[in-house]
XYZ file of N, CA and C in Angstrom:
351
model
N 122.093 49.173 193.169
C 121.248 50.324 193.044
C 120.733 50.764 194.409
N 120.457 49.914 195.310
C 120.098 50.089 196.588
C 120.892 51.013 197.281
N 122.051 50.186 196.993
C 123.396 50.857 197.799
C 123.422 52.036 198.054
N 123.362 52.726 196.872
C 123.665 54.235 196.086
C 122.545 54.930 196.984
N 121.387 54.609 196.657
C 120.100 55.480 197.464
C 120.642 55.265 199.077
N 120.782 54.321 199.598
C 121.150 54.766 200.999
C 122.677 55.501 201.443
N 123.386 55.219 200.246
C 124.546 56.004 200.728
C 123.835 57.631 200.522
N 123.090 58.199 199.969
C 122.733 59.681 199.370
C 121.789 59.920 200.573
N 121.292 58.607 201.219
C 120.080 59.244 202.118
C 121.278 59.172 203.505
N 122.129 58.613 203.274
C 123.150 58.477 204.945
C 123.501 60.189 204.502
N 124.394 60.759 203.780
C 124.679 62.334 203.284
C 123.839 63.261 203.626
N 122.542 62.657 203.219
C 121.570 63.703 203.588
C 121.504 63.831 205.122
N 121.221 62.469 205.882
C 121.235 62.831 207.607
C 122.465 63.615 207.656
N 123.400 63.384 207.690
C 124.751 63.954 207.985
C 124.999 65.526 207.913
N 124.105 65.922 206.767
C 124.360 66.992 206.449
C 123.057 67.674 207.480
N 121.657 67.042 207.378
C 120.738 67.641 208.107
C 121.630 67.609 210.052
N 122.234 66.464 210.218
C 122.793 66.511 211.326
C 123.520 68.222 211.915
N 124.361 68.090 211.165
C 125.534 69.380 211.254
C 124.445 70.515 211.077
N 123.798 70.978 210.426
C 123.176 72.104 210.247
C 122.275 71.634 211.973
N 121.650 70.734 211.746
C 120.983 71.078 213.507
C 122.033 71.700 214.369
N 123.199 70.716 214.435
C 123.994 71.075 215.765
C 124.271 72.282 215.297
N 124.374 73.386 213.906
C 124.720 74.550 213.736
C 123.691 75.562 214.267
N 122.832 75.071 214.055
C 121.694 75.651 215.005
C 121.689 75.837 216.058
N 121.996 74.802 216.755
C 121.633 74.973 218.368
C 122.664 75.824 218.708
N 123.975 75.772 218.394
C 125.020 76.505 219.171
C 125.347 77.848 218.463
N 124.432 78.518 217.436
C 123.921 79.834 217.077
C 122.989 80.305 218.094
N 122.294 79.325 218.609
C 121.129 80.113 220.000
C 122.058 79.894 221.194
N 122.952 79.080 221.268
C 123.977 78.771 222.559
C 124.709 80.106 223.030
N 125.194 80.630 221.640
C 126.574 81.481 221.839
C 125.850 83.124 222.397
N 124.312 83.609 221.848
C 124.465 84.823 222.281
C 124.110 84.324 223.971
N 123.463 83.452 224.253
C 123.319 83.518 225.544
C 124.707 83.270 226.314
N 125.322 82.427 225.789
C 126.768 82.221 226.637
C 127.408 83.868 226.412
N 127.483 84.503 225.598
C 128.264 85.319 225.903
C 127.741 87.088 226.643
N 127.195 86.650 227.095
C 125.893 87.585 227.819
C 125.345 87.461 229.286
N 126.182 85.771 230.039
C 125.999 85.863 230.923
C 125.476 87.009 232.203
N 126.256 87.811 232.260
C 126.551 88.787 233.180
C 125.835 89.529 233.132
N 125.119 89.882 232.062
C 123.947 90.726 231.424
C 122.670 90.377 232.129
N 121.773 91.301 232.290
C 120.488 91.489 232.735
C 119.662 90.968 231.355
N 118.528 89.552 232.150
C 117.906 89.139 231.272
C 116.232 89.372 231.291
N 116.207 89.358 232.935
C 114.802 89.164 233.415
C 114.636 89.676 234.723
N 113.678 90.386 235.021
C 113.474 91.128 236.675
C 113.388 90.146 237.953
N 113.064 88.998 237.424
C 113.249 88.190 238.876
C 114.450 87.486 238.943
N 115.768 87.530 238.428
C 116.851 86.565 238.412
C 117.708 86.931 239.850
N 117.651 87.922 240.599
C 117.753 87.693 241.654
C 116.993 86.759 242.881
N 115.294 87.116 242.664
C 114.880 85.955 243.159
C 115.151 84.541 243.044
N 115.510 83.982 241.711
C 115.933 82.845 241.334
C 117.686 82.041 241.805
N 118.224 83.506 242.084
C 119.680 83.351 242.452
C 119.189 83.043 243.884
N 118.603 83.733 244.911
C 118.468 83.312 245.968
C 117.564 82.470 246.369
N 116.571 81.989 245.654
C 115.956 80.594 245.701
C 117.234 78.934 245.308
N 117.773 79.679 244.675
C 118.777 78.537 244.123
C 119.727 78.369 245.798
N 119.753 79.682 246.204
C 120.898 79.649 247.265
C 120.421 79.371 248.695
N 119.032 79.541 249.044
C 118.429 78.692 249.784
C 117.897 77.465 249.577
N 117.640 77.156 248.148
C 117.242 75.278 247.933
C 119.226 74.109 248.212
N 119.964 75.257 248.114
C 121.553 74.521 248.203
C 121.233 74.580 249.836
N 121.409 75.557 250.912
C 121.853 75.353 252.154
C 120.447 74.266 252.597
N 119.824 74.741 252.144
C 118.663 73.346 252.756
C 119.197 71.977 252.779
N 119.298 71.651 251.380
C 120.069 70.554 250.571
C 121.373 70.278 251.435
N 122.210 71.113 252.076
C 123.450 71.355 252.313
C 122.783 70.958 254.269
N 122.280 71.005 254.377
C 121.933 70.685 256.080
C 120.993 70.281 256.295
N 120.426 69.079 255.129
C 119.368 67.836 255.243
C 118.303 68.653 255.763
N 117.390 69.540 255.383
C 116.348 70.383 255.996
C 115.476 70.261 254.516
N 115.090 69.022 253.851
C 114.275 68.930 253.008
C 113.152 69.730 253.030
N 112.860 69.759 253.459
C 110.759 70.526 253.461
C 111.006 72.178 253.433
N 112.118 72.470 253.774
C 112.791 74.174 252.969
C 113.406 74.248 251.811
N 113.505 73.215 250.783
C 113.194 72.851 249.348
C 112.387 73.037 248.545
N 111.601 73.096 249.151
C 109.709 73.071 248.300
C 109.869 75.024 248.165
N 109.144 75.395 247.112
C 108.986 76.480 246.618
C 107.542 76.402 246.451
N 106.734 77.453 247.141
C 104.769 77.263 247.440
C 104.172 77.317 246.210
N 104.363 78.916 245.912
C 103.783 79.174 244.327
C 104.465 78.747 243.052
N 105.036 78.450 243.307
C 106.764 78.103 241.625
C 107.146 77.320 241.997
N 106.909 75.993 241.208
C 108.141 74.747 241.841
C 109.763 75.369 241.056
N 110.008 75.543 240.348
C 111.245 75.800 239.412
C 112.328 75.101 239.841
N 111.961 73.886 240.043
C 112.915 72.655 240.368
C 114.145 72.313 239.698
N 113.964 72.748 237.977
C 115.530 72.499 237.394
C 115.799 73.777 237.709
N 115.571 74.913 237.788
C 116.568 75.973 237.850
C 117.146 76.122 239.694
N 116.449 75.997 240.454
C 116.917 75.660 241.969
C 118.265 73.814 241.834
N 117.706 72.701 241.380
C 119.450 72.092 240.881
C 119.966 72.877 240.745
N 119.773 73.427 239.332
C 121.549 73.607 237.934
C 121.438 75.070 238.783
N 121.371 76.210 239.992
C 121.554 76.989 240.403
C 122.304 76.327 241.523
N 121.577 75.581 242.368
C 122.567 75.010 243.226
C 123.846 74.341 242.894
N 123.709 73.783 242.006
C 124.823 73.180 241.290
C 126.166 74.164 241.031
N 125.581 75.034 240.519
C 126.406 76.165 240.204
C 127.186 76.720 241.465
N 126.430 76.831 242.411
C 126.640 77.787 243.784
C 127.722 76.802 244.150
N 127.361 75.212 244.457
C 128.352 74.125 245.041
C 129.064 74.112 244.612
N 129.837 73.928 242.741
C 130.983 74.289 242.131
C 131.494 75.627 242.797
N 130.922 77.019 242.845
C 131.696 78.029 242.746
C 131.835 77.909 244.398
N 131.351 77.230 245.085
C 131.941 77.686 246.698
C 133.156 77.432 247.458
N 133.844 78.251 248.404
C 135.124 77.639 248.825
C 134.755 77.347 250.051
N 135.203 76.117 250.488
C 135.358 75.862 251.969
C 135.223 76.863 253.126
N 134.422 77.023 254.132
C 135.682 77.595 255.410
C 135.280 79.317 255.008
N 134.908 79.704 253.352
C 134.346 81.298 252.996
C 133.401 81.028 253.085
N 132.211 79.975 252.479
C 131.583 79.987 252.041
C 130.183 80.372 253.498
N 130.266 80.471 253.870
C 128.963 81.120 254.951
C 129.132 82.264 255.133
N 130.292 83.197 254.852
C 130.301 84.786 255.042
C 129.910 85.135 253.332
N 130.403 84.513 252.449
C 129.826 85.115 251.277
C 128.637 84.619 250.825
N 128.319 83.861 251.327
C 126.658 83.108 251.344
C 125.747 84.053 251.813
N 126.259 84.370 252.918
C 124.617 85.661 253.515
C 125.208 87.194 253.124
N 126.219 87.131 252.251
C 126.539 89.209 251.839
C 126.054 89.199 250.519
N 126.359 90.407 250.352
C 125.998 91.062 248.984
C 126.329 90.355 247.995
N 127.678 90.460 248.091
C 128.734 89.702 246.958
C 127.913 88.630 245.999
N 127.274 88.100 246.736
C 126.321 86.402 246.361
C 125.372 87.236 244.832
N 125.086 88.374 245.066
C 124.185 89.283 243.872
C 125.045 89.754 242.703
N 126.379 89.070 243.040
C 127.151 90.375 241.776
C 126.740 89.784 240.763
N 127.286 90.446 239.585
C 127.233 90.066 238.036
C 127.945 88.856 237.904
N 129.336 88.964 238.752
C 130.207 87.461 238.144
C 129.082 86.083 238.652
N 128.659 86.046 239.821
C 127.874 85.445 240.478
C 126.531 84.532 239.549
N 126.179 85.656 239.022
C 124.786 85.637 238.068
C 125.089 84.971 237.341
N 126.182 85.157 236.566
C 127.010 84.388 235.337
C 127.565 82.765 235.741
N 127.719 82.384 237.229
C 128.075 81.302 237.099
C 127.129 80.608 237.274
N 125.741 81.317 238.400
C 124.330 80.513 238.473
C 124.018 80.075 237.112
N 124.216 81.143 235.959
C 123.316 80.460 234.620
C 123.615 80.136 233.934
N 125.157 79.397 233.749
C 125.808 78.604 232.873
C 125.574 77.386 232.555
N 124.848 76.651 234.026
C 123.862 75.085 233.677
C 122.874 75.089 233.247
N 122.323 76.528 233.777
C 120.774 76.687 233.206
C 120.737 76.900 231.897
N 121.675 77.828 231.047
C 121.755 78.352 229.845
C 122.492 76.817 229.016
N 123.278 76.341 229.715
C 123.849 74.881 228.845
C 122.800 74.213 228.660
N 121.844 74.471 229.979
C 121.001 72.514 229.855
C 119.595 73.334 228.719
């Protein structure tokens, strides 16, 4: 008799399981597919805070890490993170200080860790 009640209560997690994870990746998908899209008025600031907390990071200059008023410490990582995946060797200091660094594709790869994590 035991048995039975925990096999119905194991079904029940299982099932409450799947409906969570159905959840989360119903709030996952409009943001994943929207990247490129305008979300918020400062995400350029955040793109180039991310892209000065990387060259800091990138030429041991710790104490140009620190952000005065806003720590926004996971989004400067998973932005840097992003920037270090998408950079190429040998380009990467001419497209580091141009425009290009602001495009839409750009935006979209900064917030793919941020929007995953």
């Amino acid at each position: 008799m035991r048995s039975i009640g925990s096999l119905s209560l194991t079904k029940r997690n299982v099932a409450t399981t799947i409906f969570i994870l159905f959840l989360i990746l119903l709030t996952f998908l409009p943001r994943l597919f929207s990247l490129s899209l305008h979300w918020a008025t400062d995400e350029d600031l955040w793109m180039q805070r991310s892209r000065d907390f990387y060259f800091a990071l990138q030429n041991g200059e710790f104490e140009d890490t620190h952000v005065a008023y806003h720590p926004g410490v996971t989004t400067c990582w998973l932005g840097s993170l992003a920037i270090w995946l998408t950079s190429q060797p040998g380009y990467f200091n001419s497209w580091f200080h141009s425009d290009q660094f602001l495009s839409p594709s750009m935006l979209s790869r900064v917030r793919f860790p941020i929007v995953f994590l």
